[in-house]
Amino acid sequence: MSVVDVAGNLEAVMAEIGAAARQARRQTGSVTLVAVTKTLDAQYIRPAIDAGHRVFGENRVQEAASKWPALRQERDGLELHLIGALQTNKAVDAVTLFDVIESVDRPRLITALAKAMDRTGRRPRCFIQVNTGGEEQKAGCLPGDADGLIAGARAARLDVAGLMCIPPFDEEPSPHFSLLAAIARRNGLEQLSMGMSADYATAIAHGATHVRVGTAIFGSRRP
């Protein structure tokens, strides 16, 4: 397997994020890079941490639990986001491990998370995931259900920080990013997690505060 220049890739991605922010007449520090480390062993993640990066994203609770507690013992100040679908029976584990849960998408999960937070005493920030393309195979609430789900999460005392979406891979992402931004505005939410390796510059132009980038930093996904 070829050696990936993680530090160099990180620097390049951060430069592109800064350029996209300036192009959108935004502050360069207004966009947080969530470095996606799903399928990566700790040895591939450490170079990013050593390069100074502190915000990371994982898709699965069990996989994250196998590597991040040890990595956090090695380095303080790391922030971990759950960006994959969450089962209700993993709510306690997720609340215990993650600082941000970006995939809140249904009332049952809100209830499970509220109970888990009361049980653990931890209250990670939450993003409501919106399925902007209405894709049957994809997690997220439908756009028409988003307002009610946001209200339900707030009523359950979840710390609702913003919204998240993953546009259909075969569609122009701009309308999906615009839709998510509109839902956020009418609900008084300022944070938007949208945009990945192929489209994060477009997402920044539409107001993304968090972009989720994996392959552009770490190379092709490991099996």
Short mmCIF file of C-alpha atoms in Angstrom, two decimals:
data_model
loop_
_atom_site.label_atom_id
_atom_site.label_comp_id
_atom_site.label_asym_id
_atom_site.label_seq_id
_atom_site.Cartn_x
_atom_site.Cartn_y
_atom_site.Cartn_z
CA MET A 1 0.00 0.00 0.00
CA SER A 2 1.43 3.39 -0.95
CA VAL A 3 2.25 5.85 1.82
CA VAL A 4 -0.30 8.65 2.14
CA ASP A 5 0.96 12.13 3.03
CA VAL A 6 -1.76 12.80 5.58
CA ALA A 7 -0.20 16.02 6.91
CA GLY A 8 0.26 17.38 3.39
CA ASN A 9 -3.27 16.42 2.40
CA LEU A 10 -4.65 18.07 5.53
CA GLU A 11 -2.80 21.26 4.73
CA ALA A 12 -4.14 21.23 1.17
CA VAL A 13 -7.74 20.62 2.26
CA MET A 14 -7.54 23.38 4.89
CA ALA A 15 -6.19 25.76 2.25
CA GLU A 16 -9.08 24.89 -0.07
CA ILE A 17 -11.58 25.38 2.75
CA GLY A 18 -10.08 28.79 3.45
CA ALA A 19 -10.23 29.75 -0.22
CA ALA A 20 -13.86 28.62 -0.50
CA ALA A 21 -14.77 30.60 2.61
CA ARG A 22 -13.13 33.73 1.27
CA GLN A 23 -14.87 33.25 -2.08
CA ALA A 24 -18.17 33.13 -0.18
CA ARG A 25 -17.16 36.26 1.78
CA ARG A 26 -17.01 34.33 5.03
CA GLN A 27 -14.39 34.16 7.75
CA THR A 28 -11.86 31.40 7.04
CA GLY A 29 -12.31 30.08 10.56
CA SER A 30 -16.08 29.73 10.19
CA VAL A 31 -15.81 26.22 8.72
CA THR A 32 -14.80 23.20 10.80
CA LEU A 33 -13.15 20.28 9.04
CA VAL A 34 -14.43 16.93 10.35
CA ALA A 35 -11.76 14.44 9.25
CA VAL A 36 -13.58 11.18 8.54
CA THR A 37 -11.67 8.17 9.86
CA LYS A 38 -14.12 5.31 9.27
CA THR A 39 -12.38 2.00 8.42
CA LEU A 40 -8.99 3.47 9.43
CA ASP A 41 -6.89 1.90 12.14
CA ALA A 42 -5.26 4.14 14.73
CA GLN A 43 -1.91 4.04 12.93
CA TYR A 44 -3.44 5.88 9.97
CA ILE A 45 -5.18 8.45 12.20
CA ARG A 46 -2.19 9.43 14.35
CA PRO A 47 -0.46 11.40 11.55
CA ALA A 48 -3.49 13.72 11.38
CA ILE A 49 -3.45 14.18 15.16
CA ASP A 50 0.31 14.77 15.10
CA ALA A 51 -0.26 17.41 12.41
CA GLY A 52 -2.52 19.28 14.83
CA HIS A 53 -5.99 18.23 13.71
CA ARG A 54 -8.50 17.68 16.49
CA VAL A 55 -12.00 17.06 15.00
CA PHE A 56 -12.81 13.62 13.60
CA GLY A 57 -15.85 11.69 12.39
CA GLU A 58 -16.80 8.03 12.59
CA ASN A 59 -19.71 6.09 11.06
CA ARG A 60 -20.13 3.26 13.56
CA VAL A 61 -20.23 3.24 17.34
CA GLN A 62 -18.55 -0.14 17.73
CA GLU A 63 -15.69 0.72 15.38
CA ALA A 64 -15.11 4.06 17.08
CA ALA A 65 -15.08 2.39 20.50
CA SER A 66 -12.30 0.08 19.35
CA LYS A 67 -9.80 2.89 18.71
CA TRP A 68 -10.77 6.30 20.04
CA PRO A 69 -10.55 5.75 23.82
CA ALA A 70 -6.88 4.81 23.39
CA LEU A 71 -6.22 7.72 21.02
CA ARG A 72 -7.78 10.11 23.52
CA GLN A 73 -5.48 8.82 26.23
CA GLU A 74 -2.56 9.75 23.99
CA ARG A 75 -3.75 13.28 23.15
CA ASP A 76 -6.09 15.74 24.87
CA GLY A 77 -8.58 17.98 23.12
CA LEU A 78 -9.92 15.60 20.50
CA GLU A 79 -13.55 16.02 19.37
CA LEU A 80 -15.41 13.05 17.92
CA HIS A 81 -18.52 13.24 15.73
CA LEU A 82 -20.87 10.36 14.94
CA ILE A 83 -21.84 10.84 11.30
CA GLY A 84 -23.39 7.43 10.58
CA ALA A 85 -26.83 6.05 11.30
CA LEU A 86 -27.44 5.25 14.97
CA GLN A 87 -29.52 2.39 16.34
CA THR A 88 -31.52 3.11 19.48
CA ASN A 89 -29.86 0.24 21.36
CA LYS A 90 -26.49 1.97 20.86
CA ALA A 91 -27.65 5.29 22.32
CA VAL A 92 -25.84 4.94 25.66
CA ASP A 93 -22.61 3.91 23.95
CA ALA A 94 -22.89 6.80 21.51
CA VAL A 95 -23.57 9.38 24.22
CA THR A 96 -20.65 8.05 26.25
CA LEU A 97 -18.17 8.13 23.37
CA PHE A 98 -19.09 11.01 21.06
CA ASP A 99 -19.03 14.77 21.55
CA VAL A 100 -21.40 15.43 18.63
CA ILE A 101 -24.10 13.15 17.19
CA GLU A 102 -24.91 14.30 13.66
CA SER A 103 -27.41 11.58 12.71
CA VAL A 104 -30.51 12.24 14.85
CA ASP A 105 -33.35 11.42 12.48
CA ARG A 106 -36.45 10.01 14.23
CA PRO A 107 -38.55 10.40 17.39
CA ARG A 108 -37.57 7.00 18.86
CA LEU A 109 -33.92 7.92 18.63
CA ILE A 110 -34.58 11.27 20.31
CA THR A 111 -36.25 9.44 23.20
CA ALA A 112 -33.38 6.95 23.47
CA LEU A 113 -30.77 9.70 23.41
CA ALA A 114 -32.59 11.76 26.04
CA LYS A 115 -32.69 8.75 28.36
CA ALA A 116 -29.03 7.97 27.65
CA MET A 117 -28.02 11.54 28.44
CA ASP A 118 -29.93 11.50 31.71
CA ARG A 119 -28.32 8.17 32.59
CA THR A 120 -24.74 9.13 31.73
CA GLY A 121 -24.76 12.81 32.59
CA ARG A 122 -23.20 13.60 29.21
CA ARG A 123 -24.98 15.87 26.75
CA PRO A 124 -23.28 15.78 23.35
CA ARG A 125 -24.40 18.32 20.79
CA CYS A 126 -26.85 16.98 18.21
CA PHE A 127 -27.53 17.62 14.55
CA ILE A 128 -30.82 16.62 12.95
CA GLN A 129 -30.12 14.62 9.78
CA VAL A 130 -32.39 15.54 6.88
CA ASN A 131 -32.81 13.21 3.90
CA THR A 132 -33.02 16.06 1.40
CA GLY A 133 -33.33 13.70 -1.57
CA GLY A 134 -36.05 11.53 -0.03
CA GLU A 135 -33.99 8.41 -0.73
CA GLU A 136 -35.53 5.27 0.72
CA GLN A 137 -32.20 3.61 1.49
CA LYS A 138 -30.74 6.64 3.27
CA ALA A 139 -31.09 7.73 6.90
CA GLY A 140 -32.54 11.11 7.79
CA CYS A 141 -35.98 12.57 8.22
CA LEU A 142 -37.89 13.89 5.23
CA PRO A 143 -37.66 17.67 4.74
CA GLY A 144 -41.35 18.08 5.53
CA ASP A 145 -40.83 16.37 8.89
CA ALA A 146 -37.76 18.35 9.91
CA ASP A 147 -39.49 21.20 11.76
CA GLY A 148 -41.46 18.78 13.93
CA LEU A 149 -38.41 16.65 14.66
CA ILE A 150 -36.37 19.70 15.66
CA ALA A 151 -39.14 20.80 17.99
CA GLY A 152 -39.37 17.30 19.46
CA ALA A 153 -35.62 17.15 20.07
CA ARG A 154 -35.68 20.52 21.80
CA ALA A 155 -38.62 19.46 23.94
CA ALA A 156 -36.62 16.39 24.98
CA ARG A 157 -33.81 18.75 26.07
CA LEU A 158 -31.35 17.65 23.42
CA ASP A 159 -28.76 20.28 22.56
CA VAL A 160 -29.78 20.77 18.93
CA ALA A 161 -26.85 22.57 17.33
CA GLY A 162 -27.73 22.27 13.66
CA LEU A 163 -28.65 20.12 10.68
CA MET A 164 -26.83 17.54 8.56
CA CYS A 165 -27.44 16.12 5.09
CA ILE A 166 -25.90 13.82 2.49
CA PRO A 167 -27.22 14.72 -0.98
CA PRO A 168 -27.83 11.98 -3.57
CA PHE A 169 -24.48 11.14 -5.13
CA ASP A 170 -25.82 11.42 -8.68
CA GLU A 171 -27.48 14.82 -8.31
CA GLU A 172 -26.21 18.39 -8.28
CA PRO A 173 -25.72 19.08 -4.54
CA SER A 174 -26.48 22.82 -4.54
CA PRO A 175 -30.31 22.52 -4.28
CA HIS A 176 -29.91 20.09 -1.37
CA PHE A 177 -27.53 22.41 0.45
CA SER A 178 -29.89 25.35 -0.14
CA LEU A 179 -32.83 23.35 1.20
CA LEU A 180 -30.95 22.40 4.36
CA ALA A 181 -29.90 26.01 4.92
CA ALA A 182 -33.51 27.19 4.54
CA ILE A 183 -34.76 24.66 7.11
CA ALA A 184 -32.02 25.78 9.49
CA ARG A 185 -32.87 29.47 9.10
CA ARG A 186 -36.53 29.06 9.89
CA ASN A 187 -35.69 27.04 12.98
CA GLY A 188 -33.01 29.40 14.27
CA LEU A 189 -30.14 26.96 13.74
CA GLU A 190 -26.74 28.27 12.69
CA GLN A 191 -24.69 25.09 12.17
CA LEU A 192 -24.82 23.06 8.96
CA SER A 193 -22.88 19.83 8.44
CA MET A 194 -22.85 19.31 4.70
CA GLY A 195 -20.28 18.68 2.03
CA MET A 196 -17.77 15.86 1.62
CA SER A 197 -14.55 15.33 -0.35
CA ALA A 198 -16.18 15.90 -3.75
CA ASP A 199 -18.39 18.88 -2.97
CA TYR A 200 -17.30 20.66 0.20
CA ALA A 201 -16.41 23.89 -1.63
CA THR A 202 -19.98 24.06 -2.94
CA ALA A 203 -21.32 23.35 0.54
CA ILE A 204 -19.26 26.20 1.99
CA ALA A 205 -20.74 28.55 -0.61
CA HIS A 206 -24.17 27.58 0.74
CA GLY A 207 -23.29 28.14 4.39
CA ALA A 208 -21.73 24.89 5.64
CA THR A 209 -20.13 25.28 9.06
CA HIS A 210 -18.86 21.69 9.11
CA VAL A 211 -17.54 19.68 6.15
CA ARG A 212 -16.84 15.94 6.37
CA VAL A 213 -13.75 14.92 4.43
CA GLY A 214 -12.08 11.51 4.44
CA THR A 215 -10.56 10.29 1.17
CA ALA A 216 -9.04 13.66 0.28
CA ILE A 217 -7.03 13.41 3.50
CA PHE A 218 -6.44 9.71 4.12
CA GLY A 219 -6.64 8.26 0.63
CA SER A 220 -8.84 5.40 -0.51
CA ARG A 221 -10.97 3.74 2.13
CA ARG A 222 -9.52 0.60 3.71
CA PRO A 223 -11.64 -2.57 3.49
#
